[in-house]
XYZ file of N, CA, C and O in Angstrom:
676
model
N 86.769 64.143 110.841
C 86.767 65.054 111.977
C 85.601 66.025 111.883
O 85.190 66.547 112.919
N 85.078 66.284 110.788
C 84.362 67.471 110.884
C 82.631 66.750 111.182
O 81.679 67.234 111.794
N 82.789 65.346 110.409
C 81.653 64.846 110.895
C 81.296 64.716 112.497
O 80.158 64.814 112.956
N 82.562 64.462 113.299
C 82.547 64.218 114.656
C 82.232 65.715 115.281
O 81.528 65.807 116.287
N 82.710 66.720 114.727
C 82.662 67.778 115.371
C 81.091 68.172 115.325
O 80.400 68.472 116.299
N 80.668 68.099 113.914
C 79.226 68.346 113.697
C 78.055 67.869 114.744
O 77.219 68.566 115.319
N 78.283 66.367 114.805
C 77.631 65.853 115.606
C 78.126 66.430 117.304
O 77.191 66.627 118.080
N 79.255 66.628 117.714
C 79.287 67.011 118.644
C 78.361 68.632 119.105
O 77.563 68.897 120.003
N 78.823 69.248 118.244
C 77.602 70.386 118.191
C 76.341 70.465 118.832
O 75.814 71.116 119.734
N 75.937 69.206 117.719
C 74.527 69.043 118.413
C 74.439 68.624 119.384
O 73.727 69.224 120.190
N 75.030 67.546 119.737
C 74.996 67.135 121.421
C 75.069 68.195 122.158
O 74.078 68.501 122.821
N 76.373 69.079 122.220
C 75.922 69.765 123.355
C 74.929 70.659 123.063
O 74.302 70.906 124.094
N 74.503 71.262 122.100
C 73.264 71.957 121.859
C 72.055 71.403 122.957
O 71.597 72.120 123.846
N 71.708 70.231 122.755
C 70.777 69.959 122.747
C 71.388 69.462 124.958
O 70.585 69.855 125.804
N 72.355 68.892 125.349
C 72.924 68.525 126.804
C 72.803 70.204 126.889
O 71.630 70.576 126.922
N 73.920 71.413 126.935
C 74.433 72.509 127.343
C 73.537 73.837 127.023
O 73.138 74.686 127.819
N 73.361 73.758 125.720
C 72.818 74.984 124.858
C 73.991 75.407 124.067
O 75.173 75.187 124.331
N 73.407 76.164 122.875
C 74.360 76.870 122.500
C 75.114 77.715 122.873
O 76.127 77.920 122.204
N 74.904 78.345 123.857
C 75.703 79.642 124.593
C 76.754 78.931 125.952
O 76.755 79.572 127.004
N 77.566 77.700 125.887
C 78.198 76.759 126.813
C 79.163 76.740 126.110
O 79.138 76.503 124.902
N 80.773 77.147 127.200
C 81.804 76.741 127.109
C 82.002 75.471 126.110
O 82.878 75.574 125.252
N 81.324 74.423 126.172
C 81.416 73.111 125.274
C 80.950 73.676 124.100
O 81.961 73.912 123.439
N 80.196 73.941 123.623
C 79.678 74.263 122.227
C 80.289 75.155 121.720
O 80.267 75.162 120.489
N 81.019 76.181 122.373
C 81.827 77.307 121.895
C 83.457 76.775 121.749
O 84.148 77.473 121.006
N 84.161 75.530 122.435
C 85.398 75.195 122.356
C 85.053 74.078 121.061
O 86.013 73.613 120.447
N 83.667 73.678 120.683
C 83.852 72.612 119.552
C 83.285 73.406 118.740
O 82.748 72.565 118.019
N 82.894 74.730 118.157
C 83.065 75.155 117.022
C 84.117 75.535 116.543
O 84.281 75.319 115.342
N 85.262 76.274 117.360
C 85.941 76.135 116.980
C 87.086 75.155 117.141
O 88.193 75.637 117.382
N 86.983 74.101 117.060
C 87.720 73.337 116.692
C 87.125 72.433 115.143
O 87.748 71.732 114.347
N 85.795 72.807 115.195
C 85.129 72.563 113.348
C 85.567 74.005 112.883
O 85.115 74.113 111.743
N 85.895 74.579 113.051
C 86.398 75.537 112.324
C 87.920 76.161 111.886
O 88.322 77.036 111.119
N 88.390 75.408 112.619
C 89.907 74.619 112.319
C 90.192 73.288 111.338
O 91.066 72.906 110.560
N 89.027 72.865 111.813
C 88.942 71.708 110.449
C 88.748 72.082 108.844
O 89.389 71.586 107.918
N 87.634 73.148 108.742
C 87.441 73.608 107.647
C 88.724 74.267 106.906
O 89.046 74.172 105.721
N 89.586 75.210 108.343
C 90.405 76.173 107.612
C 91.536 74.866 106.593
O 91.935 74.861 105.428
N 91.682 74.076 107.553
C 92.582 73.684 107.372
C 92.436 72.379 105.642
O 93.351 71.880 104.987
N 91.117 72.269 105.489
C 90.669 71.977 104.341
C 90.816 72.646 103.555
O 90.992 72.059 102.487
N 90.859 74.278 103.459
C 90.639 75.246 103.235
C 89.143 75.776 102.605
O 88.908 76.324 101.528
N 88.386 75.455 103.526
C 86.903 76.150 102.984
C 86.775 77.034 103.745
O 86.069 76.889 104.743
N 87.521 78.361 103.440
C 87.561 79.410 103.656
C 86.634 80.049 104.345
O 86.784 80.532 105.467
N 85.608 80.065 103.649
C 83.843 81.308 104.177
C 83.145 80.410 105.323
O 82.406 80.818 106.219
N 83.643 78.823 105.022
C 82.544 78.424 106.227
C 83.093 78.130 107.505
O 82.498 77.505 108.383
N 84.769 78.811 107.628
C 85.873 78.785 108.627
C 85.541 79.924 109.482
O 85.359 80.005 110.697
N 85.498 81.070 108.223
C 85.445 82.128 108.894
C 84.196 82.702 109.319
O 84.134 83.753 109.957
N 83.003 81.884 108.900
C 81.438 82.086 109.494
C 81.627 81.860 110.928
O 81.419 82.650 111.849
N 82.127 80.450 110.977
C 82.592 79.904 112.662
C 83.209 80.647 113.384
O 82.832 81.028 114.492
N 84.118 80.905 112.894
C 85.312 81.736 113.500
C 84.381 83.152 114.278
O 84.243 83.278 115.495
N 83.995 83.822 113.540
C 83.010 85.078 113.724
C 82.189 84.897 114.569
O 81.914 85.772 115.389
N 81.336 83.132 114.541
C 80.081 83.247 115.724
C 80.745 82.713 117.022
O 80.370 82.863 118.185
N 82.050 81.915 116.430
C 82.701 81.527 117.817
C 83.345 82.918 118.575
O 83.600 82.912 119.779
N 83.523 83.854 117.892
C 84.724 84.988 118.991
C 83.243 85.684 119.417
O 83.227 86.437 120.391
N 82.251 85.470 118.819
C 80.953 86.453 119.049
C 80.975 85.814 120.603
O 81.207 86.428 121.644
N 80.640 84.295 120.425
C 80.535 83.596 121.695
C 80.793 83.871 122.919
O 80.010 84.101 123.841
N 82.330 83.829 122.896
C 83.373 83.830 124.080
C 83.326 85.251 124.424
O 83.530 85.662 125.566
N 83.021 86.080 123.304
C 82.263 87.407 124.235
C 81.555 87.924 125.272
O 81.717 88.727 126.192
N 80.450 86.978 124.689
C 79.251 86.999 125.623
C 79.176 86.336 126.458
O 78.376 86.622 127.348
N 80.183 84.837 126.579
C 80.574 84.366 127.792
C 81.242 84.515 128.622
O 80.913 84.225 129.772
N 82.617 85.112 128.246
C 83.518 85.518 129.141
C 84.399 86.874 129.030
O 85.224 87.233 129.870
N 84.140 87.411 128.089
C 84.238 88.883 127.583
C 85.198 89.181 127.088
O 86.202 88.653 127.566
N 85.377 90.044 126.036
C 86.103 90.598 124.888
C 87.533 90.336 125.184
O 88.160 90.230 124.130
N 88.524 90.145 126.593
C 89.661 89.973 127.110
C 90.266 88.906 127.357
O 91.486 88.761 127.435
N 89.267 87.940 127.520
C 89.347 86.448 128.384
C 89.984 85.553 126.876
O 89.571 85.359 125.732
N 91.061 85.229 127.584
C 92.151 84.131 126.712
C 91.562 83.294 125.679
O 92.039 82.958 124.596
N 90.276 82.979 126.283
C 89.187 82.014 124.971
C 89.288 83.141 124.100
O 90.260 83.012 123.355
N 88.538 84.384 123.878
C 88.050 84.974 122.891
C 88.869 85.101 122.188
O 88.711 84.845 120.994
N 90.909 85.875 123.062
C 91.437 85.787 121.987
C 91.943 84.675 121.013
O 92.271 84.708 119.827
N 91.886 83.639 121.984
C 92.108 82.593 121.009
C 91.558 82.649 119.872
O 92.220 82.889 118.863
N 90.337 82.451 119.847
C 89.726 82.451 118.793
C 89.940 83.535 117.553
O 89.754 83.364 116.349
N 90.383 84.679 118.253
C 90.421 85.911 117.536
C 91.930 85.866 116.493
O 92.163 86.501 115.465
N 92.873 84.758 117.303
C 94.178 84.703 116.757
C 93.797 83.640 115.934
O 94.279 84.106 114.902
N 93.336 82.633 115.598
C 92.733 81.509 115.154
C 92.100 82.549 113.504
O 92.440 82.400 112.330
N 91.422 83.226 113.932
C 90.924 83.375 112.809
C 92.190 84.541 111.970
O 92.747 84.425 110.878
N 92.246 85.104 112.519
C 93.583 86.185 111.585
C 94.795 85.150 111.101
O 95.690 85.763 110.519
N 95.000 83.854 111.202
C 95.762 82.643 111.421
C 94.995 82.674 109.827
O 95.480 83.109 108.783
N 93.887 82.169 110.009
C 92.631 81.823 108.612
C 93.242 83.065 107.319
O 93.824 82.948 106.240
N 92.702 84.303 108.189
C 93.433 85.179 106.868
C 94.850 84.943 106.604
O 95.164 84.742 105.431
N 95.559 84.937 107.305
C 96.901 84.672 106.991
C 97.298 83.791 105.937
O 98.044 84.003 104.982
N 96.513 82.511 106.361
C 96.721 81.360 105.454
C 96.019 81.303 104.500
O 96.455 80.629 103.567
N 94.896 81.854 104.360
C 94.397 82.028 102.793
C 94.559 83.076 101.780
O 93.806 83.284 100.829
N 95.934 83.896 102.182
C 96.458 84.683 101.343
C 95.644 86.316 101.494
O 95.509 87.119 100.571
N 95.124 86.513 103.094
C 94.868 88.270 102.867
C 95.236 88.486 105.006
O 94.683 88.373 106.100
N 97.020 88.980 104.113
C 97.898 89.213 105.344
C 97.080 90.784 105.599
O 96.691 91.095 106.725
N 96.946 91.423 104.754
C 96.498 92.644 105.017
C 94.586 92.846 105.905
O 94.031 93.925 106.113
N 94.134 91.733 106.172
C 93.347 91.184 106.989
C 93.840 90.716 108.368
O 93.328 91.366 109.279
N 94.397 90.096 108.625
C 95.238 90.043 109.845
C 95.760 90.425 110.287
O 95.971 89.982 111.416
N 96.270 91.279 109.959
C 97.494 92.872 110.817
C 96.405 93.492 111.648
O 96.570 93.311 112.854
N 95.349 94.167 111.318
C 95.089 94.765 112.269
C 94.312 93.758 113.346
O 94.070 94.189 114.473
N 94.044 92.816 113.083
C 93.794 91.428 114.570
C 94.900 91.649 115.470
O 94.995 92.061 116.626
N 95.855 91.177 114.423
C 97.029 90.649 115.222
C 97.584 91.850 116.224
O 97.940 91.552 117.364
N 97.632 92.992 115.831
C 98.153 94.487 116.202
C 97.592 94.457 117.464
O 98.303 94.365 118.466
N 95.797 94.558 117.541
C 95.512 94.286 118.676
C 95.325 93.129 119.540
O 94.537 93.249 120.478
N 95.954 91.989 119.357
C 95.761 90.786 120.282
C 97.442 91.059 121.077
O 97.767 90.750 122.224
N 98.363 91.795 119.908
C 99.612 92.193 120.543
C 99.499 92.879 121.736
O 100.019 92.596 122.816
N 98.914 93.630 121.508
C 98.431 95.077 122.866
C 97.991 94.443 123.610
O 98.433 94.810 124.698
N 96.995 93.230 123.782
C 96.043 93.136 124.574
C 96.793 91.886 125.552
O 96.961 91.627 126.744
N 97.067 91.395 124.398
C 97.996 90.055 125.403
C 99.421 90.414 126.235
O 99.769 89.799 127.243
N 100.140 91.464 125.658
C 100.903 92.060 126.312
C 100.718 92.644 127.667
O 101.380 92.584 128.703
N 99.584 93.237 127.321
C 99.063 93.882 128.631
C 98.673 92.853 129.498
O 99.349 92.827 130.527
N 97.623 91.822 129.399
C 96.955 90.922 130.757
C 97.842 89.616 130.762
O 97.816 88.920 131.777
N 98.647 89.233 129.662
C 99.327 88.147 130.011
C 100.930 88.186 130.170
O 101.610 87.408 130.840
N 101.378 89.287 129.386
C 102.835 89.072 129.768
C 103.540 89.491 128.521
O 102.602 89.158 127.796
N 104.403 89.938 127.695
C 105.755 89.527 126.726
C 106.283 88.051 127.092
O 107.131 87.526 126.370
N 105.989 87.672 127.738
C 106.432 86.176 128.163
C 105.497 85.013 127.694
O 105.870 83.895 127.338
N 104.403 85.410 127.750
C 103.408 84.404 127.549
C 103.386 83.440 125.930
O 103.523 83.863 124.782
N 103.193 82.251 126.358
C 103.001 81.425 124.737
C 102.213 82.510 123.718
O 102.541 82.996 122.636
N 101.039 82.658 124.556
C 100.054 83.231 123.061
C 100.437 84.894 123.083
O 99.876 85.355 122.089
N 101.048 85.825 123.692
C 101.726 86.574 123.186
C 102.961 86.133 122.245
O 103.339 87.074 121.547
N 103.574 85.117 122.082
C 104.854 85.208 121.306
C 103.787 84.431 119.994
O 104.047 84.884 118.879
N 103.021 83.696 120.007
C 102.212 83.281 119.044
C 101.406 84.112 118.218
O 100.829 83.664 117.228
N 101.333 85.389 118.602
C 100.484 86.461 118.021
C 101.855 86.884 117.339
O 102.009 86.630 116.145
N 102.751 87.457 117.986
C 104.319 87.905 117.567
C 104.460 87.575 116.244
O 104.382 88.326 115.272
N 104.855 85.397 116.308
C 105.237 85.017 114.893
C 104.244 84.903 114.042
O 104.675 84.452 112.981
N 102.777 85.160 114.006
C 101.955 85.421 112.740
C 102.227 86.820 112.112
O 102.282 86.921 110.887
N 102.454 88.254 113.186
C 102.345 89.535 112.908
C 103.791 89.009 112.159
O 103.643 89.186 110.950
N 104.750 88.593 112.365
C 106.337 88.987 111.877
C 106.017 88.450 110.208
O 106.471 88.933 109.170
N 104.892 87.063 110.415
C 104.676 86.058 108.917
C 104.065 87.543 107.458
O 104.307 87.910 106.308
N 102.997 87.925 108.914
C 102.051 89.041 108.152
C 102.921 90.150 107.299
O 102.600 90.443 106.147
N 104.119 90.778 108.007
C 104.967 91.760 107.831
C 105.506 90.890 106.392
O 105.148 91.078 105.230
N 106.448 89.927 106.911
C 106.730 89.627 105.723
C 106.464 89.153 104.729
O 107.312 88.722 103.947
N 104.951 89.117 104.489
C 104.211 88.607 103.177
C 103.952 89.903 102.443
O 103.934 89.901 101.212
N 103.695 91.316 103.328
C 103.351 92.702 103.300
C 104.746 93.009 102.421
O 104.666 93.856 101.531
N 106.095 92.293 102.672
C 106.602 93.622 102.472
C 107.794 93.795 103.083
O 108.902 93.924 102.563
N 107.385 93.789 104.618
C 107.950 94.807 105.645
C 108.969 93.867 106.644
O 109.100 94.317 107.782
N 109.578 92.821 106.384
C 110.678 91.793 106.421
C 111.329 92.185 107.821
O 111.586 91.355 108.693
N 111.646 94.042 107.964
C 112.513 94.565 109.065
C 111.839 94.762 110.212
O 112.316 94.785 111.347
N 110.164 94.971 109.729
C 109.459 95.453 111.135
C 109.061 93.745 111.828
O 108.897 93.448 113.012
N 109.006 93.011 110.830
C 108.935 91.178 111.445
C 109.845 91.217 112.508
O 109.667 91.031 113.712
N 111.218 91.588 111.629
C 112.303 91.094 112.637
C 112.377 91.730 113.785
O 112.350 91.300 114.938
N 112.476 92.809 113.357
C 112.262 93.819 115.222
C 111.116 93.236 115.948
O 111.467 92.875 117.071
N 109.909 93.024 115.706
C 108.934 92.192 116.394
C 109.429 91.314 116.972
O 109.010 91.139 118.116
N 110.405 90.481 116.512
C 111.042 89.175 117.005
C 112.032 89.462 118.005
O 112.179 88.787 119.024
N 112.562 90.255 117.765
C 113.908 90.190 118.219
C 113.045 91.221 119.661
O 113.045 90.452 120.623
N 112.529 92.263 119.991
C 112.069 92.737 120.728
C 111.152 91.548 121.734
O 111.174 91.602 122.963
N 110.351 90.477 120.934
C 109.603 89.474 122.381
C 111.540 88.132 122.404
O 111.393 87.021 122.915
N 112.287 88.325 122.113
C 112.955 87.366 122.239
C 113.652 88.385 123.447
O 113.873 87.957 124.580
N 113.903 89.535 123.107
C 114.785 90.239 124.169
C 114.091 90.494 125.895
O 114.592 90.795 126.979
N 112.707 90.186 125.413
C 111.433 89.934 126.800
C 112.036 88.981 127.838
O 112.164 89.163 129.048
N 112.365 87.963 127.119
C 112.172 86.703 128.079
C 113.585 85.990 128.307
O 113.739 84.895 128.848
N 114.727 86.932 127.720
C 116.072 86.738 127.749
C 116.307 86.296 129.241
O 115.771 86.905 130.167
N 117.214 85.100 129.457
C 117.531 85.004 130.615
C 116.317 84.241 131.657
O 116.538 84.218 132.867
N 115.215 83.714 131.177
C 114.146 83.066 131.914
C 113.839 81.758 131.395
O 114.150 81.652 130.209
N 113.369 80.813 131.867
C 113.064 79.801 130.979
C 112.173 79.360 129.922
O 112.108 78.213 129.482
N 111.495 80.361 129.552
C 110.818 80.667 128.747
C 111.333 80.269 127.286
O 110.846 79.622 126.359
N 112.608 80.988 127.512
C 113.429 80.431 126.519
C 113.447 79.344 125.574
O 113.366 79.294 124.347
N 113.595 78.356 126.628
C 113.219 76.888 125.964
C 112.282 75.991 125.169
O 112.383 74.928 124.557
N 110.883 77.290 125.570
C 109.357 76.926 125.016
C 109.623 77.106 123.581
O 110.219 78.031 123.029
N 109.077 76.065 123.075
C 108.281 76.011 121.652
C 108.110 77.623 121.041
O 108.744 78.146 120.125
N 106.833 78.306 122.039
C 106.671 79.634 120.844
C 108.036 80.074 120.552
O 108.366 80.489 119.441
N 108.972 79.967 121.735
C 110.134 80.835 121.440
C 111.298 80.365 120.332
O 112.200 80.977 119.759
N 110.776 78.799 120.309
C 112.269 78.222 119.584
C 111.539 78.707 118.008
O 112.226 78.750 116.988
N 110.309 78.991 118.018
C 109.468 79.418 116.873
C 109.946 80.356 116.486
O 110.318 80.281 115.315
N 110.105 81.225 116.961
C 110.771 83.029 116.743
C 111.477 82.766 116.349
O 111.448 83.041 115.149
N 112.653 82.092 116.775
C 114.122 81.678 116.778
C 114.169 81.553 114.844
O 114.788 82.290 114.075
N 113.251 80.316 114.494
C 113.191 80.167 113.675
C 112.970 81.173 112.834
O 113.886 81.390 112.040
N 111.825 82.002 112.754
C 111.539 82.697 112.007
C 112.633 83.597 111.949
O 113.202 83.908 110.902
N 112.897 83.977 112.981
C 114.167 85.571 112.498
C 115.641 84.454 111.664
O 116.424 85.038 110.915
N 115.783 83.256 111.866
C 116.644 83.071 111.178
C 116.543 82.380 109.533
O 117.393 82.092 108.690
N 114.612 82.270 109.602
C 114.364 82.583 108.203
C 114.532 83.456 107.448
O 114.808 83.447 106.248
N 114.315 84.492 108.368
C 113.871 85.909 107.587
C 115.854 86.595 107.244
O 116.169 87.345 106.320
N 116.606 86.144 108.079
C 117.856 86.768 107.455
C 118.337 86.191 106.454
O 119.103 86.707 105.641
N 117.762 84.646 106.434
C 118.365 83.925 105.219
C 117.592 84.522 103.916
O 118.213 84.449 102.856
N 116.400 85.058 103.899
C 115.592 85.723 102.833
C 116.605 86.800 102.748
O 117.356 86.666 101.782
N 116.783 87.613 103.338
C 117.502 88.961 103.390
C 118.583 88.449 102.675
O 118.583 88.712 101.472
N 119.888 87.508 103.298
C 120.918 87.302 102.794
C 120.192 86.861 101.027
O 120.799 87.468 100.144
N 119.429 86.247 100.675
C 119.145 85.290 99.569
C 118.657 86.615 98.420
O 118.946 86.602 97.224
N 117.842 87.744 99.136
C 117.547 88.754 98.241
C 118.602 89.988 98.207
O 118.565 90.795 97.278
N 119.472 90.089 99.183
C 121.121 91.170 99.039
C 122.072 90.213 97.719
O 122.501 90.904 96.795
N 122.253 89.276 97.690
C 123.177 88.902 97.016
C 122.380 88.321 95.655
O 122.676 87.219 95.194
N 121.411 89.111 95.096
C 120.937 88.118 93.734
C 121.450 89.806 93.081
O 121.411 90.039 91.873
């Protein structure tokens, strides 16, 4: 994959330019490849010139950038520096709340990394209130049924089984 992505690069480099929707949706998706290899620095090089990108293309608000912006605090998350991703995540919370909804997939997707972040931190109760506050959003809508949400679901009933598993030792 990363060979395909590479080469895709250049193609559109050389069809689009570098500064094109295409060249900016296939870095990061080579930069999903890396994380997920885990080569850390050359994830998060991408990651950095890709949110630089979607800046300058469609500006600091527009659903691409945060993607990317959740994508990479995703990177810290998973390579063990939660205390790197809280403050991403804090503000993609605010921001997606505000232009897309408490309802929206990638608001509840920002949700269950901040709740992951909390509880790698520490802070197990402020996860759960996170959860339980976007689950109480969309109570009663069909939203319900979506994936991010059956995600939450999950997580808060991870996180009590931790609770129950660390009250009774």
């Amino acid at each position: 994959a990363e060979e395909f992505y590479r080469r895709a690069l250049e193609t559109w480099n050389e069809v689009a330019g570098e500064s094109s929707p295409a060249f900016a949706t296939t870095l990061l998706h080579l930069a999903g490849v890396l994380r997920e290899r885990g080569e850390w620095g050359q994830a998060e090089a991408l990651y950095r010139s890709d949110i630089e990108l979607w800046r300058q293309l469609v500006g600091p608000e527009h659903p691409h950038t945060l993607g990317a912006l959740t994508e990479l605090a995703r990177l810290y998350l998973e390579g063990g520096k939660p205390e790197m991703a809280e403050p991403l995540l804090l503000h993609l919370k605010d921001v997606t709340a505000q232009h897309q909804g408490k309802q929206s997939n990638t608001y509840l997707e920002v949700i269950a990394l901040l709740a992951r972040v909390y509880q790698e931190l520490g802070f197990a109760d402020e996860g759960r209130a996170l959860i339980e506050d976007a689950l109480d959003a969309g109570r009663g809508t069909l939203n319900m049924l979506s994936a991010p949400v059956q995600k939450l679901r999950k997580l808060l009933g991870d996180a009590g089984d931790t609770n129950d598993r660390n009250g009774s030792s």
